[in-house]
GROMACS .gro file of C-alpha atoms in nm:
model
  338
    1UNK     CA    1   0.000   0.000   0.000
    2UNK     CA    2   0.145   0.349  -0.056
    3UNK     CA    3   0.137   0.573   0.211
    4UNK     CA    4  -0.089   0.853   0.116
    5UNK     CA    5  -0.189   0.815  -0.210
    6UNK     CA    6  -0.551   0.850  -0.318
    7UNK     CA    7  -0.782   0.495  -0.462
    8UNK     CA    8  -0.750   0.659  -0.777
    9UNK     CA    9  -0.376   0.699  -0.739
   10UNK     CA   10  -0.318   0.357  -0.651
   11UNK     CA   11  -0.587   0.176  -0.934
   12UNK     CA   12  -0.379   0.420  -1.183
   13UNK     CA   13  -0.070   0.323  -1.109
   14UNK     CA   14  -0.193  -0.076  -1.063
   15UNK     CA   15  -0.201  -0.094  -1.475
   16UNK     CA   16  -0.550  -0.251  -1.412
   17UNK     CA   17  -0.817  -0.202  -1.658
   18UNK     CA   18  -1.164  -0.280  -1.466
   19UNK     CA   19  -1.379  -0.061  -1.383
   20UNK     CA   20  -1.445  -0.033  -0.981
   21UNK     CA   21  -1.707   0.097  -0.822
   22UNK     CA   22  -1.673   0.540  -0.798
   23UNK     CA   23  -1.638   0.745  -0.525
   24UNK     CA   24  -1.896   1.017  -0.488
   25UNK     CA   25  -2.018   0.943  -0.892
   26UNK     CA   26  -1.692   0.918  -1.050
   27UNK     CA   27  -1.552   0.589  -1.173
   28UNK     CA   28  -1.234   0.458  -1.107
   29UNK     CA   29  -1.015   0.314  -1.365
   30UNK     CA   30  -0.653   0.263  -1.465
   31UNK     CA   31  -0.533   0.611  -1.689
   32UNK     CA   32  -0.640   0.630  -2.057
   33UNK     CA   33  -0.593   0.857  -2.330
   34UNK     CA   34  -0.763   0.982  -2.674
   35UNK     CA   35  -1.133   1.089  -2.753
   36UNK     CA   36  -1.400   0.928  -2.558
   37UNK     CA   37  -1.177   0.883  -2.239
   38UNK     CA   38  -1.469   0.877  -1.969
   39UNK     CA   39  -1.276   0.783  -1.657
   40UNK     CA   40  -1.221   1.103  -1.488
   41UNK     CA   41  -1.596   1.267  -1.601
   42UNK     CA   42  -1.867   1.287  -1.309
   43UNK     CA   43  -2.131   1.002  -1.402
   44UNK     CA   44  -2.389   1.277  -1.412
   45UNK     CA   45  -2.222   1.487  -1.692
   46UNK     CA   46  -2.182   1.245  -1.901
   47UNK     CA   47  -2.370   1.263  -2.223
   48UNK     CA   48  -2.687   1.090  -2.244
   49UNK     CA   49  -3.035   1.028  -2.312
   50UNK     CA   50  -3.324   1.101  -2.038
   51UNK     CA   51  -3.742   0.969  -2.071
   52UNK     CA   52  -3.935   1.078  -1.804
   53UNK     CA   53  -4.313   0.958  -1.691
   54UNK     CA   54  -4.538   1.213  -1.510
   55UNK     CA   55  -4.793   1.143  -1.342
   56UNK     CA   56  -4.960   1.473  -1.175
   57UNK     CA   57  -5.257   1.625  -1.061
   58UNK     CA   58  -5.336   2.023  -1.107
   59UNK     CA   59  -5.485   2.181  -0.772
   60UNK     CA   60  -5.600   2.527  -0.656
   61UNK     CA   61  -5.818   2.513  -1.013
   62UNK     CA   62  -6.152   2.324  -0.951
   63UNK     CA   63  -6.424   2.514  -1.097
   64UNK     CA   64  -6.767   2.487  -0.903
   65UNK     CA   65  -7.023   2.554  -1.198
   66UNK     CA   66  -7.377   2.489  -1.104
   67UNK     CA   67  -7.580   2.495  -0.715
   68UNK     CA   68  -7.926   2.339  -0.659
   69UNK     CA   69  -8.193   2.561  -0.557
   70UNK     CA   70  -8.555   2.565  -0.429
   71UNK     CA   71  -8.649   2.817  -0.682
   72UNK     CA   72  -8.562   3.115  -0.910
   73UNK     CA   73  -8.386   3.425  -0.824
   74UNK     CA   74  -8.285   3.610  -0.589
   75UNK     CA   75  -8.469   3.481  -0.315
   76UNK     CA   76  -8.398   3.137  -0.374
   77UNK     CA   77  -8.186   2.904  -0.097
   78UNK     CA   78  -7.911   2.657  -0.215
   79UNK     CA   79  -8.027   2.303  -0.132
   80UNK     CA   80  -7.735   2.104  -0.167
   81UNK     CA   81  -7.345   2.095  -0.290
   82UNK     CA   82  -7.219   2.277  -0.531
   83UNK     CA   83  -7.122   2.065  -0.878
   84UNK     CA   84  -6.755   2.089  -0.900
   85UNK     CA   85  -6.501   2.015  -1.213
   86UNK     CA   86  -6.150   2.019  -1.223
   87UNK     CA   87  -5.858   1.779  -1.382
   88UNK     CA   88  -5.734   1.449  -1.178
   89UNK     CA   89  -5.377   1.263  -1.210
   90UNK     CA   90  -5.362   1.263  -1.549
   91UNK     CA   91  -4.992   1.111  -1.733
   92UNK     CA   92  -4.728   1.355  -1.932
   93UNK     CA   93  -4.363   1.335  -2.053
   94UNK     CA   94  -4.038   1.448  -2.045
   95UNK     CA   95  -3.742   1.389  -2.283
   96UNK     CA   96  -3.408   1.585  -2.242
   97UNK     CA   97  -3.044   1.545  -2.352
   98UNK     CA   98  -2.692   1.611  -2.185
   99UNK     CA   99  -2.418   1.702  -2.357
  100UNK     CA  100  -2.062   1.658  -2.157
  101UNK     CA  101  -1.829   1.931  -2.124
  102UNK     CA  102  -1.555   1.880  -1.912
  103UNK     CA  103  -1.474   1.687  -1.631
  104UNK     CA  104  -1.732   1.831  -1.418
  105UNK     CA  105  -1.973   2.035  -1.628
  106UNK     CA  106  -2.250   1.955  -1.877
  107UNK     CA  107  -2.515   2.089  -2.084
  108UNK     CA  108  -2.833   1.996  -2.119
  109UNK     CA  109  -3.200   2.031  -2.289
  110UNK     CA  110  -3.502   1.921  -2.134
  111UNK     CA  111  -3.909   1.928  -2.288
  112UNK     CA  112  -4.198   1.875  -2.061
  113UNK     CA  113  -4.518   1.799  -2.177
  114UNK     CA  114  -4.881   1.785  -2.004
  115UNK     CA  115  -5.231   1.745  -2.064
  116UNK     CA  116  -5.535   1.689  -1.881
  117UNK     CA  117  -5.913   1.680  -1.938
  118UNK     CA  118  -6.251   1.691  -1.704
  119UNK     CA  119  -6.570   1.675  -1.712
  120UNK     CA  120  -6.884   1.646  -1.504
  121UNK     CA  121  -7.268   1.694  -1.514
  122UNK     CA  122  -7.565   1.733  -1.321
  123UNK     CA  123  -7.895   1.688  -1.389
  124UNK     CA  124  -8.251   1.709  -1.139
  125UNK     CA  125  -8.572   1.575  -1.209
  126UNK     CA  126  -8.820   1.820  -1.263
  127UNK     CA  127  -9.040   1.957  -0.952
  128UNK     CA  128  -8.707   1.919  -0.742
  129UNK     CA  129  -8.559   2.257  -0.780
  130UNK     CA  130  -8.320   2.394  -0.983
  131UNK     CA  131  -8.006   2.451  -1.102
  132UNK     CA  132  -7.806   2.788  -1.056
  133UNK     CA  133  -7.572   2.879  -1.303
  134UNK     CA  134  -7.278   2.965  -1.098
  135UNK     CA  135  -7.075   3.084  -1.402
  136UNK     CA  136  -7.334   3.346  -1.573
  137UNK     CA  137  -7.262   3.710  -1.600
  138UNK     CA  138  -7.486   3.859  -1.278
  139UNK     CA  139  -7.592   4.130  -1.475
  140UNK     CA  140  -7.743   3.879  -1.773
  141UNK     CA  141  -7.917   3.699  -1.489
  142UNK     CA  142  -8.274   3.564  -1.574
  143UNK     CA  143  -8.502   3.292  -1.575
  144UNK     CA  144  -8.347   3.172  -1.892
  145UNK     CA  145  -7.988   3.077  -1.699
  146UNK     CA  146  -8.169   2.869  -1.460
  147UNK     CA  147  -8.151   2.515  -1.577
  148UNK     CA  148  -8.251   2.145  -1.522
  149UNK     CA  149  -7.937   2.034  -1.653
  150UNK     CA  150  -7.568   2.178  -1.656
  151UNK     CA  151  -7.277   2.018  -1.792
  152UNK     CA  152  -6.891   2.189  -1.775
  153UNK     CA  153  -6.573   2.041  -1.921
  154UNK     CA  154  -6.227   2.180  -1.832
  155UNK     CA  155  -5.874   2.117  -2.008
  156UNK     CA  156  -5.529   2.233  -1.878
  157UNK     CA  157  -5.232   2.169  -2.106
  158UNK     CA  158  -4.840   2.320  -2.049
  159UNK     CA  159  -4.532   2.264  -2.214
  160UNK     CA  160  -4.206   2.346  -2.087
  161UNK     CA  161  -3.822   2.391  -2.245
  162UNK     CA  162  -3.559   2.379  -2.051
  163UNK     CA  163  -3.178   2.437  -2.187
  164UNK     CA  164  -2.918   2.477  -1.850
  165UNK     CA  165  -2.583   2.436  -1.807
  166UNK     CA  166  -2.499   2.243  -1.490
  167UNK     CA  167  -2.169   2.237  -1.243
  168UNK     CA  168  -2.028   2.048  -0.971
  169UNK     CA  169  -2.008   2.248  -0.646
  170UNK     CA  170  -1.928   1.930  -0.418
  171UNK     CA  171  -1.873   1.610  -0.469
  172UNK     CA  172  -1.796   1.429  -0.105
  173UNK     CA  173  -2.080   1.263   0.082
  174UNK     CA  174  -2.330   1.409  -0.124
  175UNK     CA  175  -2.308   1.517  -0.487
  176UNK     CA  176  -2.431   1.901  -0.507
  177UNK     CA  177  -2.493   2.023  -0.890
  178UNK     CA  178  -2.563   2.395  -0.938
  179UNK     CA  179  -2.808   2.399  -1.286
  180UNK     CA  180  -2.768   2.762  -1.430
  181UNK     CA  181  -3.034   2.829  -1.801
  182UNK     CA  182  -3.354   2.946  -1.944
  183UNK     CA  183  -3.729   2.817  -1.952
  184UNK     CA  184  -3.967   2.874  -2.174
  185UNK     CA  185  -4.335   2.824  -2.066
  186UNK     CA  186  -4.683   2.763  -2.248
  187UNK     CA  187  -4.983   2.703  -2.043
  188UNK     CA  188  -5.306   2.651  -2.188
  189UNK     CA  189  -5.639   2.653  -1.996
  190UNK     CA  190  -6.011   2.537  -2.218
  191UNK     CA  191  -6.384   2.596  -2.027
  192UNK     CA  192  -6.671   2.513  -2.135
  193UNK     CA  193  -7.023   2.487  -1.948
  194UNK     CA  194  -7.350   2.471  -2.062
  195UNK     CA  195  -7.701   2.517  -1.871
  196UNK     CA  196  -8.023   2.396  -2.048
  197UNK     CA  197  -8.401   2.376  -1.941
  198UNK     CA  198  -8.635   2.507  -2.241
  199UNK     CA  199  -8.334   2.663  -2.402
  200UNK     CA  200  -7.917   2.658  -2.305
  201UNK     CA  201  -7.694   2.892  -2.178
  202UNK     CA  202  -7.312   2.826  -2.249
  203UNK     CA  203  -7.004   3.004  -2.091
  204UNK     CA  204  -6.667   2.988  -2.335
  205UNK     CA  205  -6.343   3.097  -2.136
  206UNK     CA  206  -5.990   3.069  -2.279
  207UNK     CA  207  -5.662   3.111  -2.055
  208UNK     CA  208  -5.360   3.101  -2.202
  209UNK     CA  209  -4.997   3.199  -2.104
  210UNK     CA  210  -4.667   3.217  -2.239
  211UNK     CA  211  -4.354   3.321  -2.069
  212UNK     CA  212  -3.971   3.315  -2.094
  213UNK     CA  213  -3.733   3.343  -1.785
  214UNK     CA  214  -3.416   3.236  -1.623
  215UNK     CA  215  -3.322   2.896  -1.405
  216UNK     CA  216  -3.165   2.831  -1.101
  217UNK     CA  217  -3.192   2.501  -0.961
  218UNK     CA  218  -2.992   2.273  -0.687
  219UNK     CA  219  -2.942   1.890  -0.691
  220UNK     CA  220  -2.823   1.648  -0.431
  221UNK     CA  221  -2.746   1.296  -0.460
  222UNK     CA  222  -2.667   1.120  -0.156
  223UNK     CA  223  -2.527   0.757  -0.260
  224UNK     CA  224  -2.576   0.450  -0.035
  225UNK     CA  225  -2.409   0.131   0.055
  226UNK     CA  226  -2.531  -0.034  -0.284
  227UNK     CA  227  -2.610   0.087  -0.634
  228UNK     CA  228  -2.912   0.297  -0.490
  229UNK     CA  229  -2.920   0.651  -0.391
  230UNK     CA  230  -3.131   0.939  -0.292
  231UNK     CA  231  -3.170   1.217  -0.496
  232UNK     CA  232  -3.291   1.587  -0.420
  233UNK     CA  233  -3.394   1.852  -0.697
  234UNK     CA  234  -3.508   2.193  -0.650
  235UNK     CA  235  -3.523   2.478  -0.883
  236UNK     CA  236  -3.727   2.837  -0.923
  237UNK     CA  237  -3.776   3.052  -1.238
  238UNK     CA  238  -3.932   3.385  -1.337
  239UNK     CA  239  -4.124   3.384  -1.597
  240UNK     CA  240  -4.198   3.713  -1.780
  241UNK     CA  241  -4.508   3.677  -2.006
  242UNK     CA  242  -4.832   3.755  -2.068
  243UNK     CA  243  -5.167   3.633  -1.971
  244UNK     CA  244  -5.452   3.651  -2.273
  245UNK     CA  245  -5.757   3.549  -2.151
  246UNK     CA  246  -6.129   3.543  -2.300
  247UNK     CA  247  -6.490   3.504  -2.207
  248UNK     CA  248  -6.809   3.444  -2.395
  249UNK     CA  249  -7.148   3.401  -2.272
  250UNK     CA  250  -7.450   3.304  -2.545
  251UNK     CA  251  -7.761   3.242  -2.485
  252UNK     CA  252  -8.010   3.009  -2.794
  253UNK     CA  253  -8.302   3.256  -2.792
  254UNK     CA  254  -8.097   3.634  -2.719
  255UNK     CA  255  -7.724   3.541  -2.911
  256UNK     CA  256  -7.427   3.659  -2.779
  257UNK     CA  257  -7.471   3.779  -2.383
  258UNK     CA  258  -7.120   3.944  -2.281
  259UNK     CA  259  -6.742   3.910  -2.356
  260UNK     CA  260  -6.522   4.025  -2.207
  261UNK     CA  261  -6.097   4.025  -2.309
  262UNK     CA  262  -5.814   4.016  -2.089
  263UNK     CA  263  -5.430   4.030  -2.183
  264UNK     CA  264  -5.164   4.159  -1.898
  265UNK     CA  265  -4.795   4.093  -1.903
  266UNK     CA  266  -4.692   3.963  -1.604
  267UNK     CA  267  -4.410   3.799  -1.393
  268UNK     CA  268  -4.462   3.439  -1.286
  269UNK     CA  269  -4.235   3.282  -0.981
  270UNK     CA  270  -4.226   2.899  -1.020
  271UNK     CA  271  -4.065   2.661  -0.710
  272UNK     CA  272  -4.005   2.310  -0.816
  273UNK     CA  273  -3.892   2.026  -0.568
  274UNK     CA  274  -3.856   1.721  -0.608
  275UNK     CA  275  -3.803   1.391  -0.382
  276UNK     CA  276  -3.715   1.020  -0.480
  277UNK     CA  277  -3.469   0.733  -0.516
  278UNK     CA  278  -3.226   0.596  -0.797
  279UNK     CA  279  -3.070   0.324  -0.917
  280UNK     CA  280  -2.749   0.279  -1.092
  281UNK     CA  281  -2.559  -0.015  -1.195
  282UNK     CA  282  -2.148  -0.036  -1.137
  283UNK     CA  283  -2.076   0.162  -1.481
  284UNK     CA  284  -2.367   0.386  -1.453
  285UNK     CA  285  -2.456   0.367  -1.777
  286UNK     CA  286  -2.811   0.262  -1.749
  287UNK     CA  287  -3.008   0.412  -1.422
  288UNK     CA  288  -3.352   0.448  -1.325
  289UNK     CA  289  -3.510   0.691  -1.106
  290UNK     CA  290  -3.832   0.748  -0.946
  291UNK     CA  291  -3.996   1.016  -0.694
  292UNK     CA  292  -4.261   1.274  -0.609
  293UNK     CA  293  -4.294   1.599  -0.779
  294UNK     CA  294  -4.449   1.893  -0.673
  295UNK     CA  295  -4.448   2.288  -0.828
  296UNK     CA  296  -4.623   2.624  -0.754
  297UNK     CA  297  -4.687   2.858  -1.005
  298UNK     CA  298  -4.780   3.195  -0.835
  299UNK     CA  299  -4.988   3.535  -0.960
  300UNK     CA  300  -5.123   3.339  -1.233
  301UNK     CA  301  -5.436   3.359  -1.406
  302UNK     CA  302  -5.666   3.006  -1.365
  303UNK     CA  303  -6.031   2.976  -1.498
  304UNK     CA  304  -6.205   3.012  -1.192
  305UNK     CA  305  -6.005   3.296  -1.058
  306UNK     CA  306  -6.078   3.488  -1.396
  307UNK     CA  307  -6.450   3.405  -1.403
  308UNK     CA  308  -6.473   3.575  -1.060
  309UNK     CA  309  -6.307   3.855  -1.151
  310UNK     CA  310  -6.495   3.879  -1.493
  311UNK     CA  311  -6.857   3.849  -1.201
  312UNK     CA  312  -6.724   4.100  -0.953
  313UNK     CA  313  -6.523   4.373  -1.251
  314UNK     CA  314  -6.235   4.361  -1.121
  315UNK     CA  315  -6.016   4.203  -1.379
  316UNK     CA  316  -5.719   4.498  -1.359
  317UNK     CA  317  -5.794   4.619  -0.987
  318UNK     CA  318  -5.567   4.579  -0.702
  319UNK     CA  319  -5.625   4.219  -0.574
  320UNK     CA  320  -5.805   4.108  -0.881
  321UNK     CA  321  -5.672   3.789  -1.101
  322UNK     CA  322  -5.345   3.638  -0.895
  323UNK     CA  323  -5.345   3.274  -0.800
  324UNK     CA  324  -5.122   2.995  -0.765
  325UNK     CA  325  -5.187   2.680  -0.961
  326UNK     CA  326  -5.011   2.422  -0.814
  327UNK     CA  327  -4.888   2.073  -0.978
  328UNK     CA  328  -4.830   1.734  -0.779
  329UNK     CA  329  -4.771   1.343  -0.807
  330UNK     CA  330  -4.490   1.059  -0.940
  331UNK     CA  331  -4.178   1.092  -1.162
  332UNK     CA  332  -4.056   0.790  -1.292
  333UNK     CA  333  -3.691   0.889  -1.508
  334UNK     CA  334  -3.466   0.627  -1.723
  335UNK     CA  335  -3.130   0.759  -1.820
  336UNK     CA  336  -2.875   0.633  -2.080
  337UNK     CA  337  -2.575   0.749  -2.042
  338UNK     CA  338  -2.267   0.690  -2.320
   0.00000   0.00000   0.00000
């Protein structure tokens, strides 16, 4: 044994060419030279392939549509819940790339895509009451928006492109990577409800956003006794975009009822964490990955909260449209690395 030297010291100068095991992520192996020389690159900047499987719900964005009453108007009482739609778990993608720098730096190119559909509908017998329609312009209120039957459907879509460039700040007991870049953001939102009883009454909202912003995110690998480790990623963008929103309100007997048009540019903070385990066989070439996912959007613009605001006028006032849509649920990741 020679006094002091480092495992990598001693495998180098062993003239041995198996690979063994890394320490904190970086293989060891006798010295090589000429292109495609991996043994002194950090596993996770080396150039590769990445498929990802989400699995997520959308919250703060139900949209309660239609309330049983005992009558018409005014003066009516609610007699019962309030029918509610708004997206489940519902499956999306990721695919990305990684291009290897140096030694301990990579770059790399990531799309996300989403998209998730609800619906729901209510109907009462007749002689049992009625149906409000929650979602009607108050002052376009009249017998003709009460209903027997309602019926809403609700679609919320994004798509996201990352490109970063990330660097090794630590690579000890736990690997730390610093992820420096750019997003781009689309986020789509689709509503659509309809009231009927001698006629219908349909409500047509359209939400979209897009938004481009810089990237800063953290990730921490801590690697355990076998070919498993757990893995922390964080990140949080701002997003400078704009918000174009729409609503339309028809009636079958009077036409068109009210529109109303919203577009403001806005700035949109988005936290990301997420919490799992990995595996990793002894070259690292092939590893698998799964977790649990979660992300706030904040001050954005969601159906419901633009509905109200489109009800009460107060789509530009202080305190008006500014919500945070929030995204949850499972990550499962394979990576091919070359």
């Amino acid at each position: 044994m020679v006094s002091g030297a480092s495992l990598e010291t001693v495998i180098a100068r062993s003239g041995h060419q198996d690979v063994i095991p890394g320490i904190a992520g970086r293989p060891v192996t006798a010295p090589c030279s000429g292109p495609g020389c991996f043994e002194e690159i950090l596993q996770a900047h080396r150039s590769g392939i990445i498929a990802e499987f989400l699995y997520l719900h959308p919250r703060n964005v139900d949209v309660p549509y239609a309330t049983p009453t005992d009558g018409i108007g005014p003066s009516s009482v609610p007699t019962g819940p309030s029918s509610v739609v708004g997206p489940g778990y519902q499956p999306g993608f990721r695919i990305g790339l990684n291009w290897n720098r140096t030694d301990s730096s990579s770059i790399a190119v990531d799309y996300r895509s989403y998209q998730s559909q609800s619906s729901d509908s209510r109907t009462l017998p007749g002689g049992s009451g009625f149906l409000n329609a929650d979602l009607v312009h108050p002052n376009t209120t009249s017998v003709a928006t009460d209903s027997l039957a309602a019926r809403a459907n609700y679609d919320l879509d994004f798509d996201l492109l990352d490109v970063h460039c990330r660097a090794t700040i630590s690579e000890k007991d736990y690997l730390v990577y610093l992820t420096v870049g750019a997003r781009y953001a689309r986020v789509d939102e689709d509503f659509h409800a309809n009231y009927t009883m001698l006629g219908s009454t349909s409500v047509l909202t359209d939400v979209g956003f897009d938004g481009v912003g810089p990237r800063l995110g953290l990730e921490v690998e801590r690697p355990m006794d076998s070919a498993f480790h757990l893995y922390m990623r964080g990140g949080a963008s701002l997003l400078f975009g704009e918000f174009d929103a729409s609503y339309q309100q028809t009636n079958v007997f009077s036409g068109i009822q009210a529109v109303v048009g919203l577009e403001d540019s806005r700035m949109v903070p988005v936290t990301e964490l997420e919490l799992g385990l990995g595996w990793g066989g002894e070259a690292d070439t092939l590893r698998f990955s799964a977790g649990y996912y979660m992300a706030a959007w904040f001050n954005t613009v969601t159906t419901g909260g633009f509905i109200d605001s489109v009800q009460d006028a107060e789509l530009y006032s202080i305190g008006g449209v500014g919500d945070t849509m929030v995204f949850d649920g499972l990550v499962a990741r394979v990576e091919l690395r070359y």
